[in-house]
Amino acid sequence: MSERKVLTKYYPPDFDPSAIARTRGPKSTGPKVQTVRLMAPFSMKCTSCGEYIYKGRKFNARKETTDEKYFSIAIYRFYIRCTRCSGEITFKTDPKNMDYQCEGGAKRNFEVWRQKDPDDNAGDNETEEERLERLEREEEERGAMANLETKVLDAKREMEIADALDEIRTRNARIERASGKESAVIEKNPIEWAREMAEKQDAEMARMAFTTEEGDRVRRIGENGYADDGLTSESARGVDGTEKEVGAMPPPTFKRVVKKKKDFAAALGIKKKPSLV
């Protein structure tokens, strides 16, 4: 069994290397051709058998450099074969439209995005004067649109300025109203004004503390246990009009009172036997 990777070759005993003559063939004068691997740049239909070749299918193609150029950009031609009938299909690059152009052997399928507007071809047959007029007309239209956009922006800016002015006027009026009410307070000395405000708050708190919910004034209890309002209570006076001494109230006691526990056994019908001891 032979080796998979041959490192040495067999030379017969009668091998003479000088007998091998070196010859150079003529240079190819035609276009340069090389074999490349590519994918179909567009979907097409073979004109020989009607086979559909979708975009992106891979082929072993022959690449040929043509003599045509577009602004010093070389144009290449490719040769592939149909996958069904082996018919030759040729197409070349189109740098002007950034696309490919099918030459023969197949028909390119219809693509909506490649459909051109009839007005686009109007500039191919127009003269120089017509082209200048068309460019001037387009420039005027662009100028009119620019002026309209500028007017819209100016109107929007004016509206924003007017809104800002209204807000400033409203804020100034509110500040003036507030300053008119506080002008008398601001003219006083801040320390005196603070002291007066503190005294007013204290007087109000005292009034609320010595006033009942019904609005009556709470009277102070004197040493004799009666309301001290400058008059002696009638209950402390005798029949003859003389004042009687009223005994002082006993001081409160804080002795703990032990409550007697209830006997719940009788309520449940349980009778306890008397102890024998």
mmCIF file of C-alpha atoms in Angstrom:
data_model
loop_
_atom_site.group_PDB
_atom_site.id
_atom_site.type_symbol
_atom_site.label_atom_id
_atom_site.label_comp_id
_atom_site.label_asym_id
_atom_site.label_seq_id
_atom_site.Cartn_x
_atom_site.Cartn_y
_atom_site.Cartn_z
ATOM 1 C CA MET A 1 0.000 0.000 0.000
ATOM 2 C CA SER A 2 1.436 3.377 -1.027
ATOM 3 C CA GLU A 3 1.923 6.313 1.282
ATOM 4 C CA ARG A 4 -0.744 8.974 1.598
ATOM 5 C CA LYS A 5 1.825 11.767 1.625
ATOM 6 C CA VAL A 6 4.745 10.952 -0.641
ATOM 7 C CA LEU A 7 7.952 12.561 0.617
ATOM 8 C CA THR A 8 10.387 10.898 -1.814
ATOM 9 C CA LYS A 9 9.962 10.021 -5.451
ATOM 10 C CA TYR A 10 11.411 7.094 -7.384
ATOM 11 C CA TYR A 11 14.093 7.903 -9.969
ATOM 12 C CA PRO A 12 15.077 5.064 -12.335
ATOM 13 C CA PRO A 13 18.789 4.207 -12.739
ATOM 14 C CA ASP A 14 18.894 5.440 -16.331
ATOM 15 C CA PHE A 15 17.356 8.846 -15.513
ATOM 16 C CA ASP A 16 19.265 11.738 -17.114
ATOM 17 C CA PRO A 17 18.118 15.190 -15.953
ATOM 18 C CA SER A 18 20.066 16.936 -18.707
ATOM 19 C CA ALA A 19 17.852 15.272 -21.282
ATOM 20 C CA ILE A 20 14.918 17.403 -20.090
ATOM 21 C CA ALA A 21 14.816 20.557 -22.189
ATOM 22 C CA ARG A 22 13.446 23.753 -20.712
ATOM 23 C CA THR A 23 11.021 25.467 -23.041
ATOM 24 C CA ARG A 24 8.955 28.602 -22.540
ATOM 25 C CA GLY A 25 5.519 28.819 -24.088
ATOM 26 C CA PRO A 26 4.164 31.943 -25.762
ATOM 27 C CA LYS A 27 2.536 34.518 -23.535
ATOM 28 C CA SER A 28 -1.229 34.700 -23.688
ATOM 29 C CA THR A 29 -2.304 37.796 -25.561
ATOM 30 C CA GLY A 30 -5.999 37.573 -24.702
ATOM 31 C CA PRO A 31 -7.734 38.771 -21.577
ATOM 32 C CA LYS A 32 -6.571 37.464 -18.241
ATOM 33 C CA VAL A 33 -8.716 34.543 -17.057
ATOM 34 C CA GLN A 34 -8.708 32.889 -13.646
ATOM 35 C CA THR A 35 -10.959 30.450 -11.818
ATOM 36 C CA VAL A 36 -12.773 31.829 -8.786
ATOM 37 C CA ARG A 37 -15.483 30.699 -6.398
ATOM 38 C CA LEU A 38 -18.489 33.010 -6.245
ATOM 39 C CA MET A 39 -22.170 33.207 -5.447
ATOM 40 C CA ALA A 40 -24.873 34.237 -7.881
ATOM 41 C CA PRO A 41 -25.359 38.001 -7.378
ATOM 42 C CA PHE A 42 -29.048 37.874 -8.406
ATOM 43 C CA SER A 43 -31.771 35.335 -9.083
ATOM 44 C CA MET A 44 -32.085 34.321 -12.736
ATOM 45 C CA LYS A 45 -33.789 31.875 -15.107
ATOM 46 C CA CYS A 46 -31.850 29.811 -17.628
ATOM 47 C CA THR A 47 -33.019 30.487 -21.197
ATOM 48 C CA SER A 48 -32.126 26.950 -22.350
ATOM 49 C CA CYS A 49 -33.947 24.740 -19.842
ATOM 50 C CA GLY A 50 -35.918 27.219 -17.705
ATOM 51 C CA GLU A 51 -34.077 26.317 -14.481
ATOM 52 C CA TYR A 52 -34.322 28.945 -11.754
ATOM 53 C CA ILE A 53 -31.060 29.865 -10.068
ATOM 54 C CA TYR A 54 -31.583 31.687 -6.788
ATOM 55 C CA LYS A 55 -29.399 34.451 -5.429
ATOM 56 C CA GLY A 56 -26.481 33.252 -3.327
ATOM 57 C CA ARG A 57 -25.948 29.874 -5.034
ATOM 58 C CA LYS A 58 -22.270 28.991 -5.268
ATOM 59 C CA PHE A 59 -20.456 28.323 -8.538
ATOM 60 C CA ASN A 60 -16.946 27.685 -9.801
ATOM 61 C CA ALA A 61 -16.693 30.503 -12.332
ATOM 62 C CA ARG A 62 -14.143 31.850 -14.744
ATOM 63 C CA LYS A 63 -13.254 35.464 -14.126
ATOM 64 C CA GLU A 64 -12.214 37.535 -17.115
ATOM 65 C CA THR A 65 -10.836 41.076 -17.060
ATOM 66 C CA THR A 66 -12.343 43.074 -19.940
ATOM 67 C CA ASP A 67 -10.936 46.105 -21.688
ATOM 68 C CA GLU A 68 -13.874 48.221 -20.551
ATOM 69 C CA LYS A 69 -13.482 50.660 -17.682
ATOM 70 C CA TYR A 70 -15.701 53.066 -15.817
ATOM 71 C CA PHE A 71 -13.691 56.005 -14.461
ATOM 72 C CA SER A 72 -10.556 53.867 -14.185
ATOM 73 C CA ILE A 73 -12.569 51.065 -12.514
ATOM 74 C CA ALA A 74 -12.039 47.713 -14.233
ATOM 75 C CA ILE A 75 -15.084 45.750 -15.365
ATOM 76 C CA TYR A 76 -15.012 41.957 -14.893
ATOM 77 C CA ARG A 77 -16.972 39.259 -16.720
ATOM 78 C CA PHE A 78 -17.908 35.944 -15.132
ATOM 79 C CA TYR A 79 -18.781 32.629 -16.781
ATOM 80 C CA ILE A 80 -20.875 30.025 -14.928
ATOM 81 C CA ARG A 81 -22.849 26.969 -16.025
ATOM 82 C CA CYS A 82 -26.479 26.064 -15.426
ATOM 83 C CA THR A 83 -26.934 23.412 -12.740
ATOM 84 C CA ARG A 84 -29.405 21.483 -14.912
ATOM 85 C CA CYS A 85 -28.384 21.747 -18.577
ATOM 86 C CA SER A 86 -24.780 22.997 -18.095
ATOM 87 C CA GLY A 87 -25.503 25.909 -20.383
ATOM 88 C CA GLU A 88 -23.058 28.795 -20.165
ATOM 89 C CA ILE A 89 -24.280 31.945 -18.422
ATOM 90 C CA THR A 90 -22.330 35.183 -18.497
ATOM 91 C CA PHE A 91 -22.709 38.397 -16.510
ATOM 92 C CA LYS A 92 -20.428 41.332 -15.741
ATOM 93 C CA THR A 93 -20.031 44.026 -13.137
ATOM 94 C CA ASP A 94 -21.783 47.404 -13.431
ATOM 95 C CA PRO A 95 -19.892 50.001 -11.340
ATOM 96 C CA LYS A 96 -22.105 52.839 -12.546
ATOM 97 C CA ASN A 97 -25.240 51.402 -10.898
ATOM 98 C CA MET A 98 -23.312 49.427 -8.240
ATOM 99 C CA ASP A 99 -24.858 46.203 -9.570
ATOM 100 C CA TYR A 100 -24.355 43.340 -12.027
ATOM 101 C CA GLN A 101 -25.556 43.111 -15.618
ATOM 102 C CA CYS A 102 -26.700 39.809 -17.151
ATOM 103 C CA GLU A 103 -25.296 39.339 -20.679
ATOM 104 C CA GLY A 104 -26.382 35.942 -21.967
ATOM 105 C CA GLY A 105 -27.531 32.424 -21.170
ATOM 106 C CA ALA A 106 -30.073 33.541 -18.571
ATOM 107 C CA LYS A 107 -32.699 36.155 -17.869
ATOM 108 C CA ARG A 108 -32.693 38.130 -14.654
ATOM 109 C CA ASN A 109 -35.864 37.892 -12.559
ATOM 110 C CA PHE A 110 -38.017 40.966 -11.999
ATOM 111 C CA GLU A 111 -37.172 42.954 -8.875
ATOM 112 C CA VAL A 112 -39.464 45.745 -7.714
ATOM 113 C CA TRP A 113 -36.729 47.828 -6.088
ATOM 114 C CA ARG A 114 -34.833 47.952 -9.419
ATOM 115 C CA GLN A 115 -37.761 49.439 -11.332
ATOM 116 C CA LYS A 116 -36.780 52.928 -12.400
ATOM 117 C CA ASP A 117 -39.035 55.950 -12.543
ATOM 118 C CA PRO A 118 -39.646 57.188 -16.125
ATOM 119 C CA ASP A 119 -38.618 60.670 -14.992
ATOM 120 C CA ASP A 120 -35.152 59.366 -14.076
ATOM 121 C CA ASN A 121 -34.296 58.757 -17.736
ATOM 122 C CA ALA A 122 -35.368 62.261 -18.742
ATOM 123 C CA GLY A 123 -31.936 63.636 -17.952
ATOM 124 C CA ASP A 124 -30.173 61.263 -20.372
ATOM 125 C CA ASN A 125 -31.498 62.955 -23.526
ATOM 126 C CA GLU A 126 -31.772 66.558 -22.346
ATOM 127 C CA THR A 127 -29.547 69.329 -23.625
ATOM 128 C CA GLU A 128 -27.241 71.490 -21.557
ATOM 129 C CA GLU A 129 -29.742 74.377 -21.455
ATOM 130 C CA GLU A 130 -32.555 72.081 -20.313
ATOM 131 C CA ARG A 131 -30.294 70.616 -17.652
ATOM 132 C CA LEU A 132 -29.403 74.128 -16.392
ATOM 133 C CA GLU A 133 -33.073 75.112 -16.283
ATOM 134 C CA ARG A 134 -33.957 71.950 -14.407
ATOM 135 C CA LEU A 135 -31.175 72.529 -11.881
ATOM 136 C CA GLU A 136 -32.275 76.153 -11.350
ATOM 137 C CA ARG A 137 -35.873 75.050 -10.844
ATOM 138 C CA GLU A 138 -34.822 72.439 -8.309
ATOM 139 C CA GLU A 139 -32.666 75.014 -6.535
ATOM 140 C CA GLU A 140 -35.627 77.414 -6.320
ATOM 141 C CA GLU A 141 -37.831 74.671 -4.895
ATOM 142 C CA ARG A 142 -35.213 73.829 -2.308
ATOM 143 C CA GLY A 143 -34.890 77.541 -1.465
ATOM 144 C CA ALA A 144 -38.667 77.851 -1.005
ATOM 145 C CA MET A 145 -38.684 74.843 1.321
ATOM 146 C CA ALA A 146 -35.760 76.276 3.283
ATOM 147 C CA ASN A 147 -37.578 79.612 3.660
ATOM 148 C CA LEU A 148 -40.712 77.833 4.852
ATOM 149 C CA GLU A 149 -38.742 75.861 7.423
ATOM 150 C CA THR A 150 -37.065 79.067 8.602
ATOM 151 C CA LYS A 151 -40.451 80.784 9.016
ATOM 152 C CA VAL A 152 -41.799 77.841 10.994
ATOM 153 C CA LEU A 153 -38.764 77.905 13.300
ATOM 154 C CA ASP A 154 -39.089 81.673 13.789
ATOM 155 C CA ALA A 155 -42.777 81.346 14.677
ATOM 156 C CA LYS A 156 -42.014 78.586 17.161
ATOM 157 C CA ARG A 157 -39.254 80.665 18.748
ATOM 158 C CA GLU A 158 -41.581 83.686 19.053
ATOM 159 C CA MET A 159 -44.220 81.542 20.774
ATOM 160 C CA GLU A 160 -41.650 80.264 23.258
ATOM 161 C CA ILE A 161 -40.481 83.825 23.998
ATOM 162 C CA ALA A 162 -44.076 85.003 24.519
ATOM 163 C CA ASP A 163 -44.770 82.112 26.926
ATOM 164 C CA ALA A 164 -41.604 82.924 28.865
ATOM 165 C CA LEU A 165 -42.595 86.609 29.122
ATOM 166 C CA ASP A 166 -46.082 85.709 30.393
ATOM 167 C CA GLU A 167 -44.562 83.478 33.047
ATOM 168 C CA ILE A 168 -42.189 86.254 34.148
ATOM 169 C CA ARG A 169 -45.061 88.779 34.370
ATOM 170 C CA THR A 170 -47.154 86.360 36.433
ATOM 171 C CA ARG A 171 -44.270 85.701 38.827
ATOM 172 C CA ASN A 172 -43.553 89.426 39.231
ATOM 173 C CA ALA A 173 -47.207 90.184 39.991
ATOM 174 C CA ARG A 174 -47.303 87.432 42.614
ATOM 175 C CA ILE A 175 -44.127 88.781 44.225
ATOM 176 C CA GLU A 176 -45.546 92.326 44.283
ATOM 177 C CA ARG A 177 -48.770 91.167 45.983
ATOM 178 C CA ALA A 178 -46.801 89.258 48.605
ATOM 179 C CA SER A 179 -44.418 92.167 49.196
ATOM 180 C CA GLY A 180 -47.355 94.596 49.682
ATOM 181 C CA LYS A 181 -48.739 92.513 52.567
ATOM 182 C CA GLU A 182 -45.381 92.052 54.264
ATOM 183 C CA SER A 183 -44.093 95.608 53.784
ATOM 184 C CA ALA A 184 -45.327 96.735 57.249
ATOM 185 C CA VAL A 185 -43.643 93.758 58.892
ATOM 186 C CA ILE A 186 -40.390 94.246 57.015
ATOM 187 C CA GLU A 187 -40.146 97.925 58.111
ATOM 188 C CA LYS A 188 -39.914 96.867 61.802
ATOM 189 C CA ASN A 189 -36.776 95.656 63.478
ATOM 190 C CA PRO A 190 -36.504 91.888 62.929
ATOM 191 C CA ILE A 191 -35.606 91.245 66.599
ATOM 192 C CA GLU A 192 -38.598 93.210 67.938
ATOM 193 C CA TRP A 193 -40.888 91.613 65.424
ATOM 194 C CA ALA A 194 -39.712 88.129 66.470
ATOM 195 C CA ARG A 195 -40.246 88.973 70.182
ATOM 196 C CA GLU A 196 -43.752 90.264 69.542
ATOM 197 C CA MET A 197 -44.650 87.179 67.582
ATOM 198 C CA ALA A 198 -43.357 84.935 70.421
ATOM 199 C CA GLU A 199 -45.421 86.871 73.010
ATOM 200 C CA LYS A 200 -48.536 86.567 70.878
ATOM 201 C CA GLN A 201 -48.028 82.813 70.551
ATOM 202 C CA ASP A 202 -47.550 82.449 74.340
ATOM 203 C CA ALA A 203 -50.713 84.493 75.075
ATOM 204 C CA GLU A 204 -52.711 82.387 72.636
ATOM 205 C CA MET A 205 -51.460 79.126 74.173
ATOM 206 C CA ALA A 206 -52.314 80.391 77.691
ATOM 207 C CA ARG A 207 -55.803 81.410 76.622
ATOM 208 C CA MET A 208 -56.396 77.991 75.108
ATOM 209 C CA ALA A 209 -55.080 76.245 78.259
ATOM 210 C CA PHE A 210 -57.455 78.168 80.646
ATOM 211 C CA THR A 211 -60.564 77.902 78.510
ATOM 212 C CA THR A 212 -62.999 74.977 78.479
ATOM 213 C CA GLU A 213 -64.498 73.399 75.387
ATOM 214 C CA GLU A 214 -67.692 75.458 75.927
ATOM 215 C CA GLY A 215 -65.622 78.657 75.983
ATOM 216 C CA ASP A 216 -65.912 79.249 79.758
ATOM 217 C CA ARG A 217 -62.949 80.502 81.715
ATOM 218 C CA VAL A 218 -61.355 78.087 84.171
ATOM 219 C CA ARG A 219 -61.184 79.544 87.729
ATOM 220 C CA ARG A 220 -58.283 78.952 90.118
ATOM 221 C CA ILE A 221 -58.986 76.866 93.269
ATOM 222 C CA GLY A 222 -58.044 78.632 96.476
ATOM 223 C CA GLU A 223 -56.655 77.247 99.751
ATOM 224 C CA ASN A 224 -60.117 76.681 101.222
ATOM 225 C CA GLY A 225 -61.066 74.331 98.375
ATOM 226 C CA TYR A 226 -63.432 76.775 96.638
ATOM 227 C CA ALA A 227 -63.095 78.896 93.548
ATOM 228 C CA ASP A 228 -61.077 81.954 94.322
ATOM 229 C CA ASP A 229 -62.900 84.686 92.445
ATOM 230 C CA GLY A 230 -62.734 87.414 95.134
ATOM 231 C CA LEU A 231 -66.051 86.336 96.769
ATOM 232 C CA THR A 232 -66.777 83.738 99.445
ATOM 233 C CA SER A 233 -68.952 80.836 98.374
ATOM 234 C CA GLU A 234 -72.473 80.671 99.802
ATOM 235 C CA SER A 235 -71.911 77.088 100.946
ATOM 236 C CA ALA A 236 -69.152 78.367 103.301
ATOM 237 C CA ARG A 237 -71.360 80.991 104.908
ATOM 238 C CA GLY A 238 -73.702 80.377 107.757
ATOM 239 C CA VAL A 239 -77.330 81.362 108.180
ATOM 240 C CA ASP A 240 -76.418 84.459 110.075
ATOM 241 C CA GLY A 241 -74.003 85.533 107.425
ATOM 242 C CA THR A 242 -70.862 84.578 109.336
ATOM 243 C CA GLU A 243 -68.188 82.510 107.712
ATOM 244 C CA LYS A 244 -67.660 78.961 108.924
ATOM 245 C CA GLU A 245 -64.440 77.101 108.925
ATOM 246 C CA VAL A 246 -64.408 74.234 106.505
ATOM 247 C CA GLY A 247 -62.367 71.192 107.369
ATOM 248 C CA ALA A 248 -59.499 70.292 105.155
ATOM 249 C CA MET A 249 -59.896 67.312 102.828
ATOM 250 C CA PRO A 250 -58.211 64.114 103.990
ATOM 251 C CA PRO A 251 -54.957 63.333 102.216
ATOM 252 C CA PRO A 252 -55.108 60.595 99.612
ATOM 253 C CA THR A 253 -53.917 57.100 100.535
ATOM 254 C CA PHE A 254 -52.060 54.769 98.273
ATOM 255 C CA LYS A 255 -52.599 51.550 100.250
ATOM 256 C CA ARG A 256 -53.197 48.474 98.166
ATOM 257 C CA VAL A 257 -56.699 47.015 98.501
ATOM 258 C CA VAL A 258 -56.886 43.221 98.322
ATOM 259 C CA LYS A 259 -60.015 42.030 96.542
ATOM 260 C CA LYS A 260 -61.718 38.879 97.696
ATOM 261 C CA LYS A 261 -61.669 36.083 95.159
ATOM 262 C CA LYS A 262 -64.996 34.785 93.927
ATOM 263 C CA ASP A 263 -65.909 31.153 94.453
ATOM 264 C CA PHE A 264 -66.709 29.789 90.975
ATOM 265 C CA ALA A 265 -67.121 26.218 92.255
ATOM 266 C CA ALA A 266 -70.629 26.916 93.563
ATOM 267 C CA ALA A 267 -71.643 28.334 90.183
ATOM 268 C CA LEU A 268 -70.568 25.098 88.492
ATOM 269 C CA GLY A 269 -72.426 22.922 91.057
ATOM 270 C CA ILE A 270 -69.312 21.578 92.736
ATOM 271 C CA LYS A 271 -69.668 21.011 96.478
ATOM 272 C CA LYS A 272 -66.563 20.994 98.575
ATOM 273 C CA LYS A 273 -66.394 18.772 101.610
ATOM 274 C CA PRO A 274 -65.607 20.559 104.825
ATOM 275 C CA SER A 275 -62.129 19.986 106.049
ATOM 276 C CA LEU A 276 -61.770 17.698 109.045
ATOM 277 C CA VAL A 277 -58.976 19.707 110.549
#
